[in-house]
Every structure is written in structure tokens, then in C-alpha cells.
Amino acid sequence: MQTFDTLLREAELAHGHLCAGQILGVRLAMLGCERLGIDDPKGLVNPKDRKRLVTFIEIDRCATDAIAVVTGCRLGKRAIKFRDWGKMAATFVDLASPLRKDGDTPIYKAIRIAALESSKQRARDLYPQIENKNQQQMLAYRELPNADLFSEEWVAVPIHPREMPGYKSARITCELCGEGINYDREIHRDGKTLCEACAAPETRYYRPLTQEELSENSEAGAETSPQPAH
Ligand SMILES: [Zn+2]
Ligand SMILES: [Zn+2]
């Protein structure tokens, strides 16, 4: 395993600054790898360990970047699964040997690690003289034992082959918008093959700007980029 200081330095570079979240994230991910017996998750020395991990992360904050740095898991490689639960927790899934299969879906052994709510108080107890919370936690989170920072639980995680890194899927075209859909995310409805956005417009995270909004806000570039005609 790379040392804590090396990983923290890499995390600082990746994240843009050093903060308590980086320190907590590096330690959380190092602990996850250690529990799974994965010494070299990025396969720097031992290529056998590379691609052995999928990491579920339950928050998109500072620690998220640190966890990616330690594990080598990347969203763009499908090795990070983001669950937007707003919780400082991550689950490290060892792909090396599935426990068993449920139909087509292998079930893997994994360790879920969550930051303890009491860790902030532990930091206060350790460095009461430091008023700045971030400074206080940065120092304390380096030193406190794992048991003071994290809870751990062994869990089983099913991962369907289509969710795995490297899965090759057919590219399907949405019959309504004409955009391509990967990874079997198409939806069949009333004899049509549709993308998520067309099948369930109410769940879209966006809507087209109206003509009024376009002309109201010249920043949106009403003149330079008018709403394309359909
Ligand atoms: Zn940060
Ligand atoms: Zn569509």
C-alpha cells in the first residue's frame, strides 16, 4: 500500500486543496482496502490487484475525491457507483471471488465503512485549544485510531454483469429523441424503445428554456444560440 502521506499528497492535488475531508477519505479508503486484503488497489506493483475493486460512495463531498485517489476507482471507468444518500460512507466490493450467484447476478463480499458522528467530538476532545474546526479535525483525523473514526460492517453486494466495468452493451437509439443509449438503460413502453428522459419526462433533471426565458436572459445567449427548432 502507498503510504498515508503519499496518498494524502495525491488527494490534495486531485481535489485542489487539503482539508479534513481528504484526510478522513484517505483513511476510510485505506481501511477498506486493508480489510479486503487488497494491498495495491491501483496495481502499481502487482497488476493482479488492479480492477479488483468497485466502490460505492454515498456522498459527493471532499472525501469522495480522496477515496478515488486511494482506490484508483473512477466514475468514468464504472468502478465508482455513486449513491446520493448524503452519508459519509463507502462500500468496497472485492470482485476477486463472488460469494455466490443469484440467477445471472454474482453477489460479492464487501466492507462498508461509515464515518462516526462522534468523530467530530473526538477531534474537539483531542485539540480543544484549536478553534478552527477544519484545522482541529485535520490534526485529529490523522491521529485518532480507526475505531474512533469509523464503523465497519461486512456486507454482500449484488452487481449485475451490465453494471460491471468493461461491460460491452449494444447501442440502442431512442425512438423519440434519436439519442443513443448505452448499458441497457432503454425502456420499452407501448411497443416503443425509449430513453429514460423520453419514457419518464417528469423525472428529467432539466427542461428546455422557454422563449421568454431565452429572451429575458441575454446571458443565456438568446441571439447567439437560439433554441433549435424541432
Ligand atoms: Zn475539501
Ligand atoms: Zn429519448
PDB file of C-alpha atoms and ligand atoms in Angstrom:
ATOM      1  CA  MET A   1       0.000   0.000   0.000  1.00  0.00           C
ATOM      2  CA  GLN A   2       1.207   3.520  -0.729  1.00  0.00           C
ATOM      3  CA  THR A   3       1.863   5.411   2.480  1.00  0.00           C
ATOM      4  CA  PHE A   4      -0.740   7.663   4.059  1.00  0.00           C
ATOM      5  CA  ASP A   5       1.378  10.746   3.337  1.00  0.00           C
ATOM      6  CA  THR A   6       1.855   9.858  -0.340  1.00  0.00           C
ATOM      7  CA  LEU A   7      -1.847   9.220  -0.793  1.00  0.00           C
ATOM      8  CA  LEU A   8      -2.773  12.402   1.043  1.00  0.00           C
ATOM      9  CA  ARG A   9      -0.492  14.392  -1.247  1.00  0.00           C
ATOM     10  CA  GLU A  10      -2.109  12.800  -4.314  1.00  0.00           C
ATOM     11  CA  ALA A  11      -5.544  13.513  -2.868  1.00  0.00           C
ATOM     12  CA  GLU A  12      -4.624  17.141  -2.273  1.00  0.00           C
ATOM     13  CA  LEU A  13      -3.546  17.514  -5.900  1.00  0.00           C
ATOM     14  CA  ALA A  14      -6.646  15.775  -7.250  1.00  0.00           C
ATOM     15  CA  HIS A  15      -9.044  17.688  -5.017  1.00  0.00           C
ATOM     16  CA  GLY A  16      -7.419  21.112  -5.209  1.00  0.00           C
ATOM     17  CA  HIS A  17      -6.835  21.603  -1.513  1.00  0.00           C
ATOM     18  CA  LEU A  18      -6.002  19.801   1.675  1.00  0.00           C
ATOM     19  CA  CYS A  19      -8.901  19.525   4.113  1.00  0.00           C
ATOM     20  CA  ALA A  20     -10.266  17.355   6.884  1.00  0.00           C
ATOM     21  CA  GLY A  21     -12.428  15.545   4.340  1.00  0.00           C
ATOM     22  CA  GLN A  22      -9.344  14.462   2.399  1.00  0.00           C
ATOM     23  CA  ILE A  23      -7.730  13.043   5.496  1.00  0.00           C
ATOM     24  CA  LEU A  24     -10.891  11.214   6.503  1.00  0.00           C
ATOM     25  CA  GLY A  25     -11.416   9.948   2.954  1.00  0.00           C
ATOM     26  CA  VAL A  26      -7.852   8.663   2.570  1.00  0.00           C
ATOM     27  CA  ARG A  27      -8.059   6.841   5.879  1.00  0.00           C
ATOM     28  CA  LEU A  28     -11.508   5.436   5.150  1.00  0.00           C
ATOM     29  CA  ALA A  29     -10.395   4.052   1.784  1.00  0.00           C
ATOM     30  CA  MET A  30      -7.101   2.711   3.140  1.00  0.00           C
ATOM     31  CA  LEU A  31      -9.054   0.878   5.817  1.00  0.00           C
ATOM     32  CA  GLY A  32     -11.427  -0.574   3.216  1.00  0.00           C
ATOM     33  CA  CYS A  33      -8.541  -1.888   1.108  1.00  0.00           C
ATOM     34  CA  GLU A  34      -6.813  -3.267   4.178  1.00  0.00           C
ATOM     35  CA  ARG A  35      -9.911  -5.147   5.302  1.00  0.00           C
ATOM     36  CA  LEU A  36     -10.257  -6.740   1.863  1.00  0.00           C
ATOM     37  CA  GLY A  37      -6.575  -7.627   1.808  1.00  0.00           C
ATOM     38  CA  ILE A  38      -6.028  -5.511  -1.299  1.00  0.00           C
ATOM     39  CA  ASP A  39      -2.591  -4.076  -0.808  1.00  0.00           C
ATOM     40  CA  ASP A  40      -2.126  -2.430  -4.178  1.00  0.00           C
ATOM     41  CA  PRO A  41      -5.574  -1.414  -5.469  1.00  0.00           C
ATOM     42  CA  LYS A  42      -4.136   0.602  -8.357  1.00  0.00           C
ATOM     43  CA  GLY A  43      -1.919  -2.292  -9.411  1.00  0.00           C
ATOM     44  CA  LEU A  44       1.213  -0.148  -9.272  1.00  0.00           C
ATOM     45  CA  VAL A  45       3.384  -3.127  -8.346  1.00  0.00           C
ATOM     46  CA  ASN A  46       1.034  -6.058  -8.620  1.00  0.00           C
ATOM     47  CA  PRO A  47      -1.253  -5.813 -11.697  1.00  0.00           C
ATOM     48  CA  LYS A  48      -3.307  -8.685 -10.256  1.00  0.00           C
ATOM     49  CA  ASP A  49      -4.853  -6.311  -7.718  1.00  0.00           C
ATOM     50  CA  ARG A  50      -5.871  -3.765 -10.334  1.00  0.00           C
ATOM     51  CA  LYS A  51      -9.556  -3.771 -11.285  1.00  0.00           C
ATOM     52  CA  ARG A  52     -10.343  -5.892  -8.252  1.00  0.00           C
ATOM     53  CA  LEU A  53     -12.412  -3.144  -6.648  1.00  0.00           C
ATOM     54  CA  VAL A  54     -15.724  -1.456  -7.214  1.00  0.00           C
ATOM     55  CA  THR A  55     -16.517   1.278  -4.714  1.00  0.00           C
ATOM     56  CA  PHE A  56     -19.969   2.538  -3.814  1.00  0.00           C
ATOM     57  CA  ILE A  57     -19.814   6.069  -2.392  1.00  0.00           C
ATOM     58  CA  GLU A  58     -22.758   7.624  -0.574  1.00  0.00           C
ATOM     59  CA  ILE A  59     -21.734  11.282  -0.691  1.00  0.00           C
ATOM     60  CA  ASP A  60     -20.314  13.767  -3.192  1.00  0.00           C
ATOM     61  CA  ARG A  61     -18.020  15.775  -0.986  1.00  0.00           C
ATOM     62  CA  CYS A  62     -14.315  16.232  -0.303  1.00  0.00           C
ATOM     63  CA  ALA A  63     -13.779  12.652   0.836  1.00  0.00           C
ATOM     64  CA  THR A  64     -15.196  11.319  -2.432  1.00  0.00           C
ATOM     65  CA  ASP A  65     -12.137  12.519  -4.348  1.00  0.00           C
ATOM     66  CA  ALA A  66      -9.803  11.050  -1.757  1.00  0.00           C
ATOM     67  CA  ILE A  67     -11.488   7.665  -1.979  1.00  0.00           C
ATOM     68  CA  ALA A  68     -10.994   7.681  -5.754  1.00  0.00           C
ATOM     69  CA  VAL A  69      -7.306   8.526  -5.328  1.00  0.00           C
ATOM     70  CA  VAL A  70      -6.646   5.704  -2.869  1.00  0.00           C
ATOM     71  CA  THR A  71      -8.620   3.005  -4.684  1.00  0.00           C
ATOM     72  CA  GLY A  72      -7.894   4.037  -8.268  1.00  0.00           C
ATOM     73  CA  CYS A  73     -11.640   3.618  -8.886  1.00  0.00           C
ATOM     74  CA  ARG A  74     -13.056   6.173 -11.301  1.00  0.00           C
ATOM     75  CA  LEU A  75     -16.613   7.109 -12.191  1.00  0.00           C
ATOM     76  CA  GLY A  76     -15.548   7.130 -15.842  1.00  0.00           C
ATOM     77  CA  LYS A  77     -14.400   3.547 -15.556  1.00  0.00           C
ATOM     78  CA  ARG A  78     -17.654   2.460 -13.923  1.00  0.00           C
ATOM     79  CA  ALA A  79     -15.685   1.440 -10.837  1.00  0.00           C
ATOM     80  CA  ILE A  80     -17.341   4.107  -8.685  1.00  0.00           C
ATOM     81  CA  LYS A  81     -21.049   3.741  -8.059  1.00  0.00           C
ATOM     82  CA  PHE A  82     -22.497   6.941  -6.646  1.00  0.00           C
ATOM     83  CA  ARG A  83     -25.495   6.649  -4.363  1.00  0.00           C
ATOM     84  CA  ASP A  84     -26.662  10.122  -3.415  1.00  0.00           C
ATOM     85  CA  TRP A  85     -27.555   9.433   0.199  1.00  0.00           C
ATOM     86  CA  GLY A  86     -25.665  12.338   1.739  1.00  0.00           C
ATOM     87  CA  LYS A  87     -23.808   9.976   4.075  1.00  0.00           C
ATOM     88  CA  MET A  88     -20.086   9.878   4.721  1.00  0.00           C
ATOM     89  CA  ALA A  89     -19.817   6.208   3.902  1.00  0.00           C
ATOM     90  CA  ALA A  90     -18.424   3.931   1.237  1.00  0.00           C
ATOM     91  CA  THR A  91     -18.570   0.233   0.433  1.00  0.00           C
ATOM     92  CA  PHE A  92     -15.563  -1.519  -1.049  1.00  0.00           C
ATOM     93  CA  VAL A  93     -16.509  -4.514  -3.157  1.00  0.00           C
ATOM     94  CA  ASP A  94     -13.957  -7.225  -3.861  1.00  0.00           C
ATOM     95  CA  LEU A  95     -14.588  -8.586  -7.342  1.00  0.00           C
ATOM     96  CA  ALA A  96     -11.967 -11.327  -6.988  1.00  0.00           C
ATOM     97  CA  SER A  97     -14.268 -14.068  -5.764  1.00  0.00           C
ATOM     98  CA  PRO A  98     -18.059 -13.810  -5.696  1.00  0.00           C
ATOM     99  CA  LEU A  99     -19.710 -15.464  -2.700  1.00  0.00           C
ATOM    100  CA  ARG A 100     -22.406 -16.985  -4.894  1.00  0.00           C
ATOM    101  CA  LYS A 101     -24.770 -16.170  -7.716  1.00  0.00           C
ATOM    102  CA  ASP A 102     -28.375 -15.080  -7.671  1.00  0.00           C
ATOM    103  CA  GLY A 103     -29.503 -16.009 -11.165  1.00  0.00           C
ATOM    104  CA  ASP A 104     -27.249 -14.025 -13.516  1.00  0.00           C
ATOM    105  CA  THR A 105     -26.072 -11.744 -10.758  1.00  0.00           C
ATOM    106  CA  PRO A 106     -22.924 -12.509  -8.784  1.00  0.00           C
ATOM    107  CA  ILE A 107     -23.012 -11.486  -5.135  1.00  0.00           C
ATOM    108  CA  TYR A 108     -19.734 -10.147  -3.836  1.00  0.00           C
ATOM    109  CA  LYS A 109     -18.232  -9.791  -0.400  1.00  0.00           C
ATOM    110  CA  ALA A 110     -17.696  -6.175   0.589  1.00  0.00           C
ATOM    111  CA  ILE A 111     -16.871  -3.983   3.539  1.00  0.00           C
ATOM    112  CA  ARG A 112     -18.991  -0.913   4.248  1.00  0.00           C
ATOM    113  CA  ILE A 113     -17.279   1.811   6.259  1.00  0.00           C
ATOM    114  CA  ALA A 114     -19.012   4.875   7.644  1.00  0.00           C
ATOM    115  CA  ALA A 115     -17.554   7.877   9.446  1.00  0.00           C
ATOM    116  CA  LEU A 116     -18.806   8.003  13.023  1.00  0.00           C
ATOM    117  CA  GLU A 117     -20.826  11.016  14.085  1.00  0.00           C
ATOM    118  CA  SER A 118     -18.752  11.048  17.269  1.00  0.00           C
ATOM    119  CA  SER A 119     -15.501  11.647  15.323  1.00  0.00           C
ATOM    120  CA  LYS A 120     -16.030  15.432  15.374  1.00  0.00           C
ATOM    121  CA  GLN A 121     -16.387  15.354  19.158  1.00  0.00           C
ATOM    122  CA  ARG A 122     -13.277  13.191  19.434  1.00  0.00           C
ATOM    123  CA  ALA A 123     -11.401  15.841  17.439  1.00  0.00           C
ATOM    124  CA  ARG A 124     -12.680  18.542  19.824  1.00  0.00           C
ATOM    125  CA  ASP A 125     -11.593  16.473  22.829  1.00  0.00           C
ATOM    126  CA  LEU A 126      -8.137  15.954  21.388  1.00  0.00           C
ATOM    127  CA  TYR A 127      -7.447  19.551  20.324  1.00  0.00           C
ATOM    128  CA  PRO A 128      -9.762  21.806  22.370  1.00  0.00           C
ATOM    129  CA  GLN A 129      -7.246  24.654  22.059  1.00  0.00           C
ATOM    130  CA  ILE A 130      -7.640  24.835  18.256  1.00  0.00           C
ATOM    131  CA  GLU A 131     -10.690  26.895  17.365  1.00  0.00           C
ATOM    132  CA  ASN A 132     -10.719  26.396  13.608  1.00  0.00           C
ATOM    133  CA  LYS A 133     -12.779  23.236  13.077  1.00  0.00           C
ATOM    134  CA  ASN A 134     -11.019  22.240   9.877  1.00  0.00           C
ATOM    135  CA  GLN A 135      -7.576  22.626  11.479  1.00  0.00           C
ATOM    136  CA  GLN A 136      -8.745  20.767  14.551  1.00  0.00           C
ATOM    137  CA  GLN A 137     -10.131  17.892  12.508  1.00  0.00           C
ATOM    138  CA  MET A 138      -7.157  17.801  10.134  1.00  0.00           C
ATOM    139  CA  LEU A 139      -4.839  17.156  13.049  1.00  0.00           C
ATOM    140  CA  ALA A 140      -7.126  14.785  14.920  1.00  0.00           C
ATOM    141  CA  TYR A 141      -8.166  12.697  11.919  1.00  0.00           C
ATOM    142  CA  ARG A 142      -4.530  11.883  11.275  1.00  0.00           C
ATOM    143  CA  GLU A 143      -4.031  10.517  14.755  1.00  0.00           C
ATOM    144  CA  LEU A 144      -7.256   9.024  16.043  1.00  0.00           C
ATOM    145  CA  PRO A 145      -7.473   5.229  15.848  1.00  0.00           C
ATOM    146  CA  ASN A 146      -9.788   3.752  13.212  1.00  0.00           C
ATOM    147  CA  ALA A 147     -12.239   2.656  15.897  1.00  0.00           C
ATOM    148  CA  ASP A 148     -12.747   6.309  16.911  1.00  0.00           C
ATOM    149  CA  LEU A 149     -13.398   7.418  13.348  1.00  0.00           C
ATOM    150  CA  PHE A 150     -15.295   4.639  11.604  1.00  0.00           C
ATOM    151  CA  SER A 151     -17.864   1.902  11.921  1.00  0.00           C
ATOM    152  CA  GLU A 152     -17.407  -1.180   9.759  1.00  0.00           C
ATOM    153  CA  GLU A 153     -19.686  -3.913   8.538  1.00  0.00           C
ATOM    154  CA  TRP A 154     -19.186  -6.869   6.201  1.00  0.00           C
ATOM    155  CA  VAL A 155     -21.908  -6.834   3.577  1.00  0.00           C
ATOM    156  CA  ALA A 156     -22.972  -8.696   0.435  1.00  0.00           C
ATOM    157  CA  VAL A 157     -23.375  -6.640  -2.746  1.00  0.00           C
ATOM    158  CA  PRO A 158     -25.014  -7.980  -5.883  1.00  0.00           C
ATOM    159  CA  ILE A 159     -23.592  -6.488  -9.079  1.00  0.00           C
ATOM    160  CA  HIS A 160     -25.205  -7.478 -12.358  1.00  0.00           C
ATOM    161  CA  PRO A 161     -22.731  -8.035 -15.214  1.00  0.00           C
ATOM    162  CA  ARG A 162     -24.191  -4.995 -17.016  1.00  0.00           C
ATOM    163  CA  GLU A 163     -23.084  -2.745 -14.129  1.00  0.00           C
ATOM    164  CA  MET A 164     -19.517  -4.015 -14.219  1.00  0.00           C
ATOM    165  CA  PRO A 165     -16.521  -2.076 -15.503  1.00  0.00           C
ATOM    166  CA  GLY A 166     -15.775  -3.079 -19.068  1.00  0.00           C
ATOM    167  CA  TYR A 167     -19.282  -4.328 -19.885  1.00  0.00           C
ATOM    168  CA  LYS A 168     -19.949  -4.114 -23.596  1.00  0.00           C
ATOM    169  CA  SER A 169     -23.505  -3.299 -24.493  1.00  0.00           C
ATOM    170  CA  ALA A 170     -25.371  -2.796 -27.707  1.00  0.00           C
ATOM    171  CA  ARG A 171     -26.044   0.847 -28.506  1.00  0.00           C
ATOM    172  CA  ILE A 172     -29.763   1.450 -28.785  1.00  0.00           C
ATOM    173  CA  THR A 173     -31.407   4.504 -30.308  1.00  0.00           C
ATOM    174  CA  CYS A 174     -34.354   6.186 -28.591  1.00  0.00           C
ATOM    175  CA  GLU A 175     -37.302   6.185 -30.962  1.00  0.00           C
ATOM    176  CA  LEU A 176     -38.449   9.591 -29.724  1.00  0.00           C
ATOM    177  CA  CYS A 177     -35.358  11.814 -29.369  1.00  0.00           C
ATOM    178  CA  GLY A 178     -32.977   9.800 -31.520  1.00  0.00           C
ATOM    179  CA  GLU A 179     -30.179   9.876 -28.951  1.00  0.00           C
ATOM    180  CA  GLY A 180     -28.066   6.789 -28.348  1.00  0.00           C
ATOM    181  CA  ILE A 181     -28.459   4.760 -25.146  1.00  0.00           C
ATOM    182  CA  ASN A 182     -25.748   2.565 -23.619  1.00  0.00           C
ATOM    183  CA  TYR A 183     -25.710  -0.103 -20.913  1.00  0.00           C
ATOM    184  CA  ASP A 184     -29.218  -1.427 -21.393  1.00  0.00           C
ATOM    185  CA  ARG A 185     -30.780   1.732 -19.963  1.00  0.00           C
ATOM    186  CA  GLU A 186     -33.517   1.759 -22.612  1.00  0.00           C
ATOM    187  CA  ILE A 187     -37.134   1.419 -21.558  1.00  0.00           C
ATOM    188  CA  HIS A 188     -39.747  -0.493 -23.529  1.00  0.00           C
ATOM    189  CA  ARG A 189     -43.137   1.135 -23.427  1.00  0.00           C
ATOM    190  CA  ASP A 190     -46.194   0.634 -25.629  1.00  0.00           C
ATOM    191  CA  GLY A 191     -44.112  -1.151 -28.229  1.00  0.00           C
ATOM    192  CA  LYS A 192     -41.534   1.662 -28.342  1.00  0.00           C
ATOM    193  CA  THR A 193     -37.918   1.709 -27.248  1.00  0.00           C
ATOM    194  CA  LEU A 194     -37.264   4.917 -25.319  1.00  0.00           C
ATOM    195  CA  CYS A 195     -34.558   6.606 -23.263  1.00  0.00           C
ATOM    196  CA  GLU A 196     -35.226   7.492 -19.606  1.00  0.00           C
ATOM    197  CA  ALA A 197     -35.881  11.141 -20.386  1.00  0.00           C
ATOM    198  CA  CYS A 198     -38.494  10.366 -23.022  1.00  0.00           C
ATOM    199  CA  ALA A 199     -40.103   7.497 -21.126  1.00  0.00           C
ATOM    200  CA  ALA A 200     -40.456   9.487 -17.907  1.00  0.00           C
ATOM    201  CA  PRO A 201     -40.187  13.245 -18.652  1.00  0.00           C
ATOM    202  CA  GLU A 202     -41.326  14.043 -15.096  1.00  0.00           C
ATOM    203  CA  THR A 203     -38.057  12.576 -13.782  1.00  0.00           C
ATOM    204  CA  ARG A 204     -35.859  14.731 -16.026  1.00  0.00           C
ATOM    205  CA  TYR A 205     -33.377  16.937 -14.223  1.00  0.00           C
ATOM    206  CA  TYR A 206     -33.795  19.613 -16.921  1.00  0.00           C
ATOM    207  CA  ARG A 207     -36.357  21.196 -19.185  1.00  0.00           C
ATOM    208  CA  PRO A 208     -35.826  23.324 -22.275  1.00  0.00           C
ATOM    209  CA  LEU A 209     -35.761  27.078 -21.634  1.00  0.00           C
ATOM    210  CA  THR A 210     -38.926  28.781 -22.829  1.00  0.00           C
ATOM    211  CA  GLN A 211     -38.750  31.528 -25.469  1.00  0.00           C
ATOM    212  CA  GLU A 212     -39.485  34.036 -22.701  1.00  0.00           C
ATOM    213  CA  GLU A 213     -36.618  32.788 -20.534  1.00  0.00           C
ATOM    214  CA  LEU A 214     -34.302  32.841 -23.525  1.00  0.00           C
ATOM    215  CA  SER A 215     -35.063  36.459 -24.336  1.00  0.00           C
ATOM    216  CA  GLU A 216     -35.196  37.554 -20.673  1.00  0.00           C
ATOM    217  CA  ASN A 217     -31.684  36.455 -20.011  1.00  0.00           C
ATOM    218  CA  SER A 218     -29.256  37.588 -22.639  1.00  0.00           C
ATOM    219  CA  GLU A 219     -26.516  35.726 -20.712  1.00  0.00           C
ATOM    220  CA  ALA A 220     -28.107  32.531 -21.945  1.00  0.00           C
ATOM    221  CA  GLY A 221     -27.201  33.710 -25.408  1.00  0.00           C
ATOM    222  CA  ALA A 222     -30.629  34.326 -26.902  1.00  0.00           C
ATOM    223  CA  GLU A 223     -29.140  35.884 -30.014  1.00  0.00           C
ATOM    224  CA  THR A 224     -26.154  33.642 -30.426  1.00  0.00           C
ATOM    225  CA  SER A 225     -27.735  30.319 -29.527  1.00  0.00           C
ATOM    226  CA  PRO A 226     -31.455  30.329 -30.079  1.00  0.00           C
ATOM    227  CA  GLN A 227     -33.476  27.297 -29.127  1.00  0.00           C
ATOM    228  CA  PRO A 228     -33.064  24.922 -32.032  1.00  0.00           C
ATOM    229  CA  ALA A 229     -36.255  24.120 -33.870  1.00  0.00           C
ATOM    230  CA  HIS A 230     -37.564  20.584 -33.525  1.00  0.00           C
TER     231      HIS A 230
HETATM  232 ZN    ZN B   1     -12.109  19.600   0.577  1.00  0.00          ZN
HETATM  233 ZN    ZN B   2     -35.289   9.809 -25.907  1.00  0.00          ZN
END
